[in-house]
Amino acid sequence: MASGSADQLVQLLGETIECPICLSSVDDPRLCPACSKLFCHGCIRQWLQKEECENGSSKCPNCKCNRTLEEFVSFRSGSAIDALKSIVDSKNDPSISSMSEGQTVCPERVQQGLRKLLLETEAVFIETEQRITQELDKQRALLKQSKDNLIKTINIMVQQEFREIHKQFHDKMEEANAWSDILTKNLDKHQIKLETAKYMVENEPSENLLHKRPELEQTCAKLVEDLKVISPNVKPYQFNSQLIPEPSTWKFSVRKYSAARSSNEVQYSDLVTDDIGSVWRLEVHPNGYDDAKNTSLSIFLQLYSGIEGQYHYSVELLGANRSHVYEDETYFELRKGWGQNHFIDLKALQDSYLLEDGLELRFSVRALNLIDKYEKMKKRASLLSAEVDLLKKETKPDCLNHVFTVRNVVEAAKNFGCLYSDVLADDLGGSWRLQIFPGGNGECKGNFLSIFLELHNGIPNKYEFTVALLHRSEKKVVKKTLEYCFQPALPFGWKTFLGREEFINNGYIQKDSLSIRLTITPPSALQKFNYLRQYHERALAAMPLARPESSVVEEPKPSSSHEPLEARLRKTSISFVKNLFTKSSSTEQPQ
């Protein structure tokens, strides 16, 4: 009874590690993740390739679920599978298992062997668990160290910036203190003059004041005039920082302010471009805007074109001895102005800032910080890249852009045959076709998909052509481009367009068909025009000459070959002239 149980156990183990395809113990085992069935690597690879060719999809032979070869789980050497194979093989080996009649297998020995196997497996598991734990701990430590190093570096930079800004602040404070000393001394002198005049008025007899009145009035007038022009020559200071980008700064002058105010005609600055590539302009309302009319000067900054987003901006009204500044941070949208309705009172403007009936303004814009500037520059780069791609399309117009389907691919792959596309006409006057070798061509037979392009009928010229092998997934589309000077009936292309296994196993064959996009492009728009002229001249040369209807001898007319090109173009109606820069559309969509 015990012997029967041991035999059943070994038989069960044998069935577990038996490949259902070759019915032998698995060699280089692969496990299906859906049904956990084991297969030989070679067996399952051939099975999946056959399924893909015949049915267009690869399925597990046991559970029939869709699976690629990469999804089957492999086992490392020395795994438990190898140990199980050794037990089964030892049972089936006649040199080991042959016994005299009546001799039976000891179930205790089988049990001991299995226990040993489980202990070894458990030891491998514990070792793996410890190794993974150690690796994860190491990764965590490295992450923390990397974070700490980055924070340390940033702190050093910030502290350095703090020191630099403090230094700039102290330098500016020293300048302000120096001006304070100068102005104090100047005011002291004027105060002495004022006190002298005041003492004279209070203590001199009235009769003497009559004689000194003109002198005192002149002294007071001179004091008032001098006091008005006394001003600290300390302008608003911008602190410099390596963490804050430098602003882009421009000046704008408004001339003939009085006339502009009378008409309240909006004054616009020239369009200016910052260091990111955005375009700005300043908008000035001389007599105010909206609720500020007739009371204040209104100024707005407008993002004319470029990258929308948050910006720091400032507008400064320059005067002889002072300036009036407004600065803010806001989100700018295209063609929308931001600023102040009540930028400055019109009376204060005329008293202190209007010079020769004109205004002098300075305005600046910058990104909020270096990171913000970097993000805006990335957006600008994306826009420029899109513009470049558009220009390339405009300067290199396609003369053929077509999607077509090639059928009977599986049979051609087996027989190493050649499949031809339909003959495709471009918009110049030439015709093309593709040659597809699903099983490969020449020395590449059996290893690659080969594709060649042939100028079926046309004038030899240089073209750039692109062949795209389409797939349901956009990421798996295979696209290749070459440039070649084509001759009629001499195909050119790729012997190694795509590896055979990748071509067969990755879903490019759908219902025994391939979908391919072909694009043919002259080197430039000028070359396309030259090619068109060549085809046109060939068409003119092929036109039969008209026979005279009467016997009257007329003066010979110059042949068309001697006429100007413009005259021949007017006389000849050829459809492809109208489609000179019109891209051909696809007549068949991929399935």
Coordinates of C-alpha atoms in Angstrom, one line a residue:
M1 CA 0.0 0.0 0.0
A2 CA 2.9 2.3 0.9
S3 CA 4.6 1.4 -2.3
G4 CA 1.5 2.3 -4.3
S5 CA 1.3 5.7 -2.6
A6 CA 4.9 6.5 -3.4
D7 CA 4.4 5.5 -7.0
Q8 CA 1.4 7.7 -7.3
L9 CA 3.3 10.6 -5.7
V10 CA 6.2 10.2 -8.2
Q11 CA 3.7 9.9 -11.1
L12 CA 2.0 13.1 -10.0
L13 CA 5.3 14.9 -9.9
G14 CA 6.1 13.5 -13.3
E15 CA 2.8 14.8 -14.7
T16 CA 3.5 18.2 -13.2
I17 CA 6.8 18.7 -14.9
E18 CA 5.8 17.1 -18.2
C19 CA 5.6 19.3 -21.3
P20 CA 2.1 18.8 -22.8
I21 CA 3.5 19.5 -26.3
C22 CA 6.4 17.0 -26.5
L23 CA 5.2 14.8 -23.5
S24 CA 8.7 14.8 -22.0
S25 CA 10.1 16.4 -18.9
V26 CA 10.4 20.1 -19.4
D27 CA 13.7 21.4 -20.9
D28 CA 14.5 25.0 -20.0
P29 CA 11.0 25.3 -18.5
R30 CA 8.6 28.2 -19.1
L31 CA 5.4 28.7 -17.0
C32 CA 2.1 30.1 -18.3
P33 CA 1.1 32.9 -15.8
A34 CA -2.6 32.2 -16.4
C35 CA -2.8 28.4 -15.9
S36 CA 0.6 27.7 -14.3
K37 CA 1.3 24.9 -16.8
L38 CA 5.0 24.2 -17.6
F39 CA 6.4 23.9 -21.2
C40 CA 9.7 23.5 -22.8
H41 CA 11.1 26.8 -24.1
G42 CA 11.6 25.5 -27.6
C43 CA 8.2 23.8 -27.7
I44 CA 6.2 26.8 -26.6
R45 CA 8.2 29.2 -28.9
Q46 CA 7.4 27.1 -32.0
W47 CA 3.8 26.7 -30.9
L48 CA 3.3 30.4 -30.5
Q49 CA 4.9 31.2 -33.8
K50 CA 2.7 28.7 -35.6
E51 CA -0.4 30.1 -33.9
E52 CA 0.5 33.7 -34.9
C53 CA 1.0 32.7 -38.5
E54 CA -2.1 30.7 -38.8
N55 CA -4.6 32.6 -36.6
G56 CA -3.0 36.0 -36.2
S57 CA -2.7 35.6 -32.4
S58 CA -0.7 33.5 -30.0
K59 CA -2.5 31.4 -27.4
C60 CA -1.4 29.1 -24.6
P61 CA -2.0 25.5 -25.7
N62 CA -3.4 24.6 -22.3
C63 CA -5.7 27.5 -21.2
K64 CA -6.1 29.1 -24.7
C65 CA -5.5 32.6 -23.3
N66 CA -3.6 35.2 -25.5
R67 CA 0.1 35.2 -24.4
T68 CA 3.3 36.3 -26.0
L69 CA 6.6 34.4 -25.4
E70 CA 7.9 37.1 -23.2
E71 CA 5.0 36.7 -20.8
F72 CA 5.9 33.1 -20.0
V73 CA 7.9 32.9 -16.7
S74 CA 11.4 31.4 -16.9
F75 CA 13.2 29.6 -14.0
R76 CA 16.8 30.0 -13.0
S77 CA 19.2 27.1 -13.0
G78 CA 19.2 25.1 -9.8
S79 CA 15.6 25.8 -9.0
A80 CA 13.1 23.4 -7.4
I81 CA 12.0 22.3 -10.9
D82 CA 15.4 20.7 -11.5
A83 CA 15.2 18.9 -8.2
L84 CA 11.8 17.5 -9.1
K85 CA 13.1 16.3 -12.4
S86 CA 16.0 14.5 -10.8
I87 CA 13.5 12.6 -8.5
V88 CA 11.3 11.6 -11.4
D89 CA 14.2 10.7 -13.6
S90 CA 15.7 8.5 -10.9
K91 CA 12.4 6.7 -10.6
N92 CA 12.2 6.1 -14.3
D93 CA 15.8 5.1 -14.7
P94 CA 16.0 1.3 -15.1
S95 CA 19.5 1.2 -13.6
I96 CA 18.2 2.8 -10.4
S97 CA 14.6 1.7 -10.2
S98 CA 14.9 -1.9 -11.4
M99 CA 14.4 -4.3 -8.5
S100 CA 13.8 -7.9 -8.1
E101 CA 10.3 -9.1 -7.7
G102 CA 8.8 -8.4 -4.4
Q103 CA 11.2 -5.5 -3.7
T104 CA 9.3 -2.2 -3.0
V105 CA 10.2 1.5 -2.8
C106 CA 10.5 2.8 0.8
P107 CA 8.0 5.6 1.3
E108 CA 10.0 6.9 4.2
R109 CA 12.9 7.6 1.9
V110 CA 10.7 9.4 -0.6
Q111 CA 9.3 11.5 2.2
Q112 CA 12.8 12.3 3.5
G113 CA 13.8 13.3 0.0
L114 CA 10.9 15.6 -0.3
R115 CA 11.5 17.1 3.1
K116 CA 15.1 17.8 2.1
L117 CA 13.9 19.4 -1.1
L118 CA 11.5 21.6 0.8
L119 CA 14.2 22.6 3.3
E120 CA 16.5 23.6 0.4
T121 CA 13.7 25.6 -1.2
E122 CA 12.9 27.3 2.1
A123 CA 16.5 28.2 2.5
V124 CA 16.6 29.8 -0.9
F125 CA 13.4 31.7 -0.1
I126 CA 14.9 33.0 3.2
E127 CA 18.1 33.9 1.5
T128 CA 16.2 35.8 -1.2
E129 CA 14.1 37.6 1.3
Q130 CA 17.1 38.7 3.3
R131 CA 18.9 39.8 0.1
I132 CA 15.9 41.9 -1.0
T133 CA 15.5 43.4 2.4
Q134 CA 19.2 44.4 2.4
E135 CA 19.0 45.9 -1.1
L136 CA 15.9 47.9 -0.2
D137 CA 17.5 49.2 3.0
K138 CA 20.6 50.2 0.9
Q139 CA 18.4 52.0 -1.6
R140 CA 16.5 53.8 1.2
A141 CA 19.9 54.9 2.7
L142 CA 21.1 56.1 -0.7
L143 CA 17.8 58.0 -1.3
K144 CA 18.1 59.7 2.0
Q145 CA 21.8 60.6 1.4
S146 CA 21.0 62.0 -2.0
K147 CA 18.2 64.1 -0.6
D148 CA 20.4 65.4 2.2
N149 CA 23.2 66.2 -0.2
L150 CA 20.8 68.1 -2.4
I151 CA 19.3 70.1 0.5
K152 CA 22.8 70.8 1.7
T153 CA 23.8 72.2 -1.7
I154 CA 20.7 74.3 -1.9
N155 CA 21.2 75.6 1.6
I156 CA 24.8 76.6 0.7
M157 CA 23.5 78.4 -2.4
V158 CA 20.8 80.2 -0.5
Q159 CA 23.1 81.2 2.3
Q160 CA 25.5 82.6 -0.2
E161 CA 22.7 84.5 -1.8
F162 CA 21.6 85.9 1.6
R163 CA 25.2 87.1 2.2
E164 CA 25.3 88.7 -1.2
I165 CA 21.9 90.5 -0.8
H166 CA 22.9 91.7 2.7
K167 CA 26.1 93.1 1.2
Q168 CA 24.2 94.9 -1.5
F169 CA 21.8 96.2 1.1
H170 CA 24.6 97.5 3.3
D171 CA 26.3 99.2 0.3
K172 CA 23.1 100.9 -0.6
M173 CA 22.5 102.0 3.0
E174 CA 25.9 103.5 3.1
E175 CA 25.1 105.4 -0.1
A176 CA 21.8 106.6 1.4
N177 CA 23.5 107.7 4.7
A178 CA 26.1 109.6 2.7
W179 CA 23.3 111.4 0.9
S180 CA 21.7 112.1 4.2
D181 CA 24.8 113.8 5.4
I182 CA 25.1 115.9 2.2
L183 CA 21.4 116.9 2.4
T184 CA 21.6 117.7 6.1
K185 CA 24.5 120.1 5.5
N186 CA 22.6 121.7 2.6
L187 CA 19.5 122.1 4.6
D188 CA 21.5 123.5 7.5
K189 CA 22.8 126.3 5.2
H190 CA 19.3 127.1 4.0
Q191 CA 18.0 127.0 7.6
I192 CA 20.7 129.6 8.6
K193 CA 19.5 131.9 5.8
L194 CA 15.9 131.4 6.8
E195 CA 16.6 132.1 10.5
T196 CA 18.6 135.3 9.5
A197 CA 15.7 136.6 7.4
K198 CA 13.3 135.6 10.2
Y199 CA 15.3 137.5 12.8
M200 CA 15.5 140.5 10.6
V201 CA 11.7 140.6 10.2
E202 CA 11.1 140.2 13.9
N203 CA 13.7 142.6 15.3
E204 CA 14.3 145.3 12.7
P205 CA 12.2 148.5 12.9
S206 CA 9.4 148.8 10.5
E207 CA 11.0 151.8 8.8
N208 CA 14.1 149.7 8.0
L209 CA 11.9 146.8 6.7
L210 CA 10.5 149.1 4.0
H211 CA 14.0 149.5 2.6
K212 CA 14.9 145.8 3.0
R213 CA 11.7 144.4 1.7
P214 CA 12.9 143.7 -1.8
E215 CA 16.0 142.0 -0.5
L216 CA 14.0 139.8 1.9
E217 CA 11.5 138.9 -0.8
Q218 CA 14.4 138.0 -3.1
T219 CA 16.0 135.9 -0.4
C220 CA 12.7 134.0 0.3
A221 CA 12.1 133.4 -3.4
K222 CA 15.7 132.1 -3.7
L223 CA 15.2 129.8 -0.7
V224 CA 12.0 128.4 -2.1
E225 CA 13.6 127.7 -5.5
D226 CA 16.6 126.0 -4.0
L227 CA 14.5 123.9 -1.6
K228 CA 12.4 122.6 -4.4
V229 CA 15.3 121.1 -6.3
I230 CA 16.9 119.5 -3.2
S231 CA 16.3 115.8 -3.5
P232 CA 18.3 112.7 -2.6
N233 CA 19.7 111.2 -5.8
V234 CA 19.0 107.7 -4.7
K235 CA 17.0 105.8 -7.3
P236 CA 15.0 102.6 -6.5
Y237 CA 17.5 99.8 -6.2
Q238 CA 17.1 96.3 -7.7
F239 CA 18.8 93.6 -5.8
N240 CA 20.7 91.1 -7.9
S241 CA 20.3 87.4 -7.3
Q242 CA 21.5 84.3 -9.1
L243 CA 18.3 82.6 -8.1
I244 CA 16.0 85.2 -9.6
P245 CA 16.3 85.8 -13.4
E246 CA 17.3 89.2 -14.7
P247 CA 14.4 91.1 -16.1
S248 CA 14.1 92.2 -19.7
T249 CA 13.9 96.0 -19.7
W250 CA 12.8 98.5 -22.3
K251 CA 12.1 102.3 -22.6
F252 CA 9.1 104.0 -24.1
S253 CA 8.7 107.7 -24.8
V254 CA 5.3 109.5 -25.2
R255 CA 5.7 112.6 -27.2
K256 CA 3.2 115.5 -27.6
Y257 CA 1.5 114.5 -24.5
S258 CA -0.9 117.4 -24.5
A259 CA -2.3 116.6 -27.9
A260 CA -2.6 112.9 -27.0
R261 CA -4.4 113.8 -23.7
S262 CA -6.9 116.0 -25.6
S263 CA -7.8 113.2 -27.9
N264 CA -7.2 110.5 -25.3
E265 CA -5.6 108.5 -28.1
V266 CA -4.1 105.3 -26.7
Q267 CA -0.3 105.2 -27.1
Y268 CA 1.4 101.9 -27.8
S269 CA 5.0 101.0 -27.5
D270 CA 6.8 99.0 -30.1
L271 CA 6.5 95.3 -29.9
V272 CA 9.5 94.0 -27.8
T273 CA 10.7 90.5 -27.1
D274 CA 12.0 89.1 -23.8
D275 CA 14.7 86.5 -23.3
I276 CA 12.1 83.7 -23.4
G277 CA 10.7 84.7 -26.7
S278 CA 7.4 86.3 -25.6
V279 CA 6.4 89.6 -27.2
W280 CA 5.1 92.5 -25.1
R281 CA 3.9 96.0 -25.5
L282 CA 3.0 98.9 -23.2
E283 CA -0.4 100.6 -23.5
V284 CA -0.7 104.2 -22.2
H285 CA -4.0 106.1 -21.8
P286 CA -2.9 109.8 -21.5
N287 CA -6.2 111.0 -20.1
G288 CA -7.0 107.9 -18.1
Y289 CA -9.1 104.8 -18.7
D290 CA -12.6 104.0 -17.5
D291 CA -13.1 105.5 -14.0
A292 CA -9.7 107.2 -14.1
K293 CA -10.6 109.5 -17.0
N294 CA -9.5 113.2 -16.5
T295 CA -8.0 112.3 -13.1
S296 CA -5.1 109.8 -13.6
L297 CA -2.7 108.4 -16.1
S298 CA -3.5 104.8 -16.9
I299 CA -0.8 102.3 -18.0
F300 CA -1.2 98.6 -18.9
L301 CA 1.3 95.9 -19.9
Q302 CA 0.1 93.5 -22.6
L303 CA 1.4 90.0 -23.5
Y304 CA 1.1 90.3 -27.3
S305 CA 2.2 86.8 -28.1
G306 CA 4.2 84.0 -26.4
I307 CA 3.9 81.9 -23.3
E308 CA 1.0 82.6 -21.0
G309 CA 1.7 82.3 -17.3
Q310 CA 2.7 84.1 -14.1
Y311 CA 5.2 87.0 -14.6
H312 CA 6.7 89.7 -12.4
Y313 CA 6.5 93.1 -14.1
S314 CA 7.3 96.7 -13.3
V315 CA 6.5 100.1 -14.9
E316 CA 8.5 103.2 -14.0
L317 CA 7.7 106.8 -14.8
L318 CA 11.0 108.6 -15.0
G319 CA 11.4 112.2 -13.8
A320 CA 14.3 114.7 -13.5
N321 CA 14.8 114.1 -9.8
R322 CA 12.5 111.2 -8.9
S323 CA 10.6 108.3 -10.4
H324 CA 7.3 106.7 -9.8
V325 CA 7.2 102.9 -9.8
Y326 CA 4.5 100.2 -9.9
E327 CA 5.4 96.5 -9.8
D328 CA 3.4 93.4 -9.3
E329 CA 3.1 89.7 -10.1
T330 CA 0.1 88.4 -12.1
Y331 CA -1.0 85.8 -14.6
F332 CA -0.8 87.2 -18.2
E333 CA -3.1 85.9 -20.9
L334 CA -2.6 86.7 -24.6
R335 CA -3.7 90.2 -25.7
K336 CA -5.0 91.1 -22.2
G337 CA -3.4 94.1 -20.4
W338 CA -2.5 94.3 -16.7
G339 CA -1.5 97.4 -14.8
Q340 CA -3.2 100.4 -13.1
N341 CA -6.0 102.6 -14.0
H342 CA -4.8 105.2 -11.5
F343 CA -1.1 104.9 -12.2
I344 CA -0.4 108.5 -11.2
D345 CA -2.5 111.7 -10.7
L346 CA -2.5 114.0 -13.7
K347 CA -1.5 117.0 -11.6
A348 CA 1.5 115.3 -10.1
L349 CA 2.4 114.1 -13.5
Q350 CA 2.5 117.6 -14.9
D351 CA 4.3 119.0 -11.9
S352 CA 7.1 116.5 -11.6
Y353 CA 7.4 114.2 -14.7
L354 CA 6.3 116.1 -17.8
L355 CA 9.4 117.3 -19.6
E356 CA 9.1 119.2 -22.9
D357 CA 5.5 117.9 -23.3
G358 CA 6.7 114.3 -23.1
L359 CA 6.8 111.2 -20.8
E360 CA 9.7 108.8 -20.3
L361 CA 8.7 105.3 -19.2
R362 CA 10.7 102.2 -18.4
F363 CA 9.1 98.8 -18.1
S364 CA 10.4 95.3 -17.4
V365 CA 9.2 91.7 -17.3
R366 CA 10.7 88.5 -15.9
A367 CA 9.8 85.0 -14.9
L368 CA 9.1 84.5 -11.2
N369 CA 12.2 82.4 -10.6
L370 CA 14.7 80.2 -12.5
I371 CA 12.5 77.1 -12.3
D372 CA 9.6 79.1 -13.7
K373 CA 11.8 80.5 -16.5
Y374 CA 13.0 77.0 -17.3
E375 CA 9.4 75.7 -17.6
K376 CA 8.4 78.7 -19.9
M377 CA 11.5 78.1 -22.0
K378 CA 10.5 74.4 -22.4
K379 CA 7.1 75.5 -23.6
R380 CA 8.6 77.9 -26.0
A381 CA 11.0 75.2 -27.3
S382 CA 7.9 73.0 -28.0
L383 CA 6.2 75.7 -29.9
L384 CA 9.3 76.4 -32.0
S385 CA 9.7 72.7 -32.7
A386 CA 6.1 72.5 -33.9
E387 CA 6.7 75.6 -36.1
V388 CA 9.9 74.0 -37.5
D389 CA 8.0 70.8 -38.3
L390 CA 5.3 72.8 -40.1
L391 CA 7.9 74.7 -42.1
K392 CA 9.5 71.4 -43.1
K393 CA 6.2 70.1 -44.3
E394 CA 5.6 73.3 -46.3
T395 CA 9.1 73.3 -47.8
K396 CA 9.2 69.6 -48.5
P397 CA 5.7 68.8 -49.9
D398 CA 4.9 65.1 -50.4
C399 CA 4.1 64.0 -53.9
L400 CA 2.7 60.7 -52.7
N401 CA 1.2 59.7 -49.4
H402 CA -0.7 56.4 -49.5
V403 CA -1.8 53.6 -47.1
F404 CA -2.5 50.2 -48.6
T405 CA -2.9 46.6 -47.6
V406 CA -0.9 43.6 -48.7
R407 CA -2.6 40.2 -48.4
N408 CA -1.5 36.5 -48.4
V409 CA 1.4 37.3 -46.1
V410 CA 1.7 34.0 -44.3
E411 CA 2.0 31.9 -47.5
A412 CA 4.6 34.4 -48.9
A413 CA 6.6 34.2 -45.7
K414 CA 6.7 30.4 -45.9
N415 CA 7.6 30.2 -49.6
F416 CA 9.9 33.3 -49.5
G417 CA 7.8 34.9 -52.2
C418 CA 7.4 38.5 -53.2
L419 CA 4.2 40.6 -52.8
Y420 CA 3.6 43.7 -54.9
S421 CA 1.5 46.7 -54.0
D422 CA -0.8 48.3 -56.5
V423 CA 0.9 50.7 -58.9
L424 CA 0.6 54.1 -57.2
A425 CA 0.6 57.4 -59.2
D426 CA 2.2 60.5 -57.6
D427 CA 1.0 64.0 -58.3
L428 CA 3.9 64.8 -60.7
G429 CA 3.3 62.1 -63.3
G430 CA 5.4 59.2 -62.1
S431 CA 4.2 55.8 -60.8
W432 CA 5.5 53.6 -58.0
R433 CA 5.1 50.3 -56.4
L434 CA 6.4 48.5 -53.3
Q435 CA 8.0 45.0 -53.3
I436 CA 7.5 43.2 -50.0
F437 CA 9.3 40.0 -49.1
P438 CA 7.7 38.6 -45.9
G439 CA 10.2 35.8 -45.7
G440 CA 13.2 38.0 -46.5
N441 CA 15.3 38.5 -49.7
G442 CA 18.7 37.3 -50.8
E443 CA 21.1 36.4 -47.9
C444 CA 18.4 37.6 -45.4
K445 CA 15.9 34.9 -46.3
G446 CA 14.3 33.4 -43.2
N447 CA 15.6 36.1 -40.9
F448 CA 14.1 39.5 -41.9
L449 CA 11.2 41.2 -43.6
S450 CA 12.5 43.0 -46.7
I451 CA 10.8 46.0 -48.4
F452 CA 11.9 47.8 -51.6
L453 CA 10.5 50.7 -53.5
E454 CA 10.5 50.7 -57.3
L455 CA 10.0 53.6 -59.7
H456 CA 7.6 51.8 -62.0
N457 CA 7.4 54.5 -64.6
G458 CA 8.8 57.9 -64.5
I459 CA 11.9 60.2 -64.9
P460 CA 15.0 59.4 -62.8
N461 CA 15.3 61.8 -59.9
K462 CA 16.3 61.9 -56.3
Y463 CA 13.5 61.4 -53.7
E464 CA 13.2 60.9 -50.0
F465 CA 10.8 58.0 -49.2
T466 CA 9.4 56.7 -45.9
V467 CA 7.9 53.3 -45.4
A468 CA 5.8 52.7 -42.2
L469 CA 4.7 49.2 -41.2
L470 CA 1.5 50.0 -39.3
H471 CA 0.3 48.4 -36.0
R472 CA -2.7 48.7 -33.8
S473 CA -0.4 50.2 -31.2
E474 CA 1.1 53.5 -32.3
K475 CA 4.2 52.7 -30.3
K476 CA 5.0 49.6 -32.3
V477 CA 4.7 51.3 -35.8
V478 CA 8.0 50.7 -37.6
K479 CA 9.0 53.7 -39.7
K480 CA 12.2 54.0 -41.9
T481 CA 13.3 56.7 -44.3
L482 CA 15.9 56.7 -47.1
E483 CA 17.0 59.1 -49.8
Y484 CA 17.9 57.7 -53.2
C485 CA 18.2 58.7 -56.9
F486 CA 15.7 56.3 -58.5
Q487 CA 16.0 54.7 -61.9
P488 CA 12.9 53.0 -63.5
A489 CA 12.6 49.3 -62.7
L490 CA 15.5 49.4 -60.3
P491 CA 14.1 48.9 -56.8
F492 CA 15.8 50.2 -53.7
G493 CA 15.1 49.7 -50.0
W494 CA 15.8 47.5 -47.0
K495 CA 16.7 43.9 -46.9
T496 CA 16.6 44.0 -43.1
F497 CA 13.5 46.1 -42.5
L498 CA 12.3 44.1 -39.5
G499 CA 13.4 40.9 -37.8
R500 CA 11.4 37.8 -38.7
E501 CA 10.4 36.9 -35.1
E502 CA 9.4 40.4 -34.2
F503 CA 7.5 40.7 -37.5
I504 CA 5.6 37.5 -36.9
N505 CA 5.0 37.5 -33.1
N506 CA 4.2 41.1 -32.4
G507 CA 0.9 41.5 -34.2
Y508 CA 1.9 43.2 -37.4
I509 CA 0.0 40.4 -39.4
Q510 CA -3.7 40.9 -39.1
K511 CA -6.0 38.6 -41.0
D512 CA -3.1 37.4 -43.1
S513 CA -2.5 41.0 -44.2
L514 CA 0.0 43.9 -43.7
S515 CA -0.9 47.6 -43.6
I516 CA 1.8 49.9 -45.0
R517 CA 2.0 53.7 -45.4
L518 CA 4.3 55.0 -48.2
T519 CA 5.3 58.6 -48.4
I520 CA 7.5 60.0 -51.2
T521 CA 8.9 63.5 -51.1
P522 CA 11.2 65.5 -53.4
P523 CA 14.2 67.1 -51.6
S524 CA 12.5 70.6 -51.6
A525 CA 9.6 72.5 -53.0
L526 CA 11.9 74.0 -55.7
Q527 CA 13.0 70.5 -56.7
K528 CA 9.3 69.4 -56.8
F529 CA 8.6 72.2 -59.3
N530 CA 11.6 71.2 -61.4
Y531 CA 10.4 67.6 -61.4
L532 CA 7.0 68.8 -62.5
R533 CA 8.5 70.8 -65.3
Q534 CA 10.4 67.7 -66.5
Y535 CA 7.2 65.6 -66.6
H536 CA 5.4 68.4 -68.3
E537 CA 8.0 68.7 -71.0
R538 CA 7.9 65.0 -71.5
A539 CA 4.1 65.1 -71.8
L540 CA 4.4 67.9 -74.4
A541 CA 7.0 66.0 -76.4
A542 CA 4.7 63.0 -76.5
M543 CA 1.7 64.9 -77.9
P544 CA 1.1 64.2 -81.6
L545 CA 1.5 67.2 -84.0
A546 CA -1.8 68.3 -85.7
R547 CA -2.0 67.7 -89.5
P548 CA -3.1 70.6 -91.8
E549 CA -6.7 70.3 -93.1
S550 CA -6.1 72.1 -96.4
S551 CA -3.4 72.1 -99.0
V552 CA -2.7 75.8 -98.5
V553 CA 0.9 76.1 -97.5
E554 CA 1.1 78.1 -94.3
E555 CA 4.1 79.6 -92.7
P556 CA 5.7 77.1 -90.4
K557 CA 4.9 77.8 -86.8
P558 CA 7.5 77.4 -84.2
S559 CA 7.4 74.0 -82.5
S560 CA 6.3 73.8 -78.9
S561 CA 9.8 73.0 -77.9
H562 CA 10.8 76.5 -78.9
E563 CA 8.0 78.3 -77.2
P564 CA 8.4 79.8 -73.8
L565 CA 7.5 77.6 -70.9
E566 CA 4.7 80.0 -69.8
A567 CA 3.0 79.8 -73.2
R568 CA 3.1 76.0 -73.2
L569 CA 1.7 75.8 -69.7
R570 CA -1.2 78.0 -70.8
K571 CA -1.9 75.8 -73.9
T572 CA -1.7 72.5 -72.1
S573 CA -4.2 71.4 -69.5
I574 CA -2.6 68.9 -67.2
S575 CA -4.2 68.1 -64.0
F576 CA -1.1 67.7 -61.9
V577 CA -0.2 71.4 -62.4
K578 CA -3.2 72.2 -60.2
N579 CA -2.0 69.8 -57.6
L580 CA 1.6 71.1 -57.4
F581 CA 1.6 71.5 -53.7
T582 CA -1.5 69.4 -52.8
K583 CA -0.7 66.3 -50.7
S584 CA -2.4 63.1 -51.9
S585 CA -4.7 61.5 -49.5
S586 CA -4.9 57.9 -48.4
T587 CA -7.4 55.9 -50.3
E588 CA -7.3 52.9 -47.9
Q589 CA -7.1 52.9 -44.2
P590 CA -5.3 50.3 -42.1
Q591 CA -7.5 47.6 -40.7

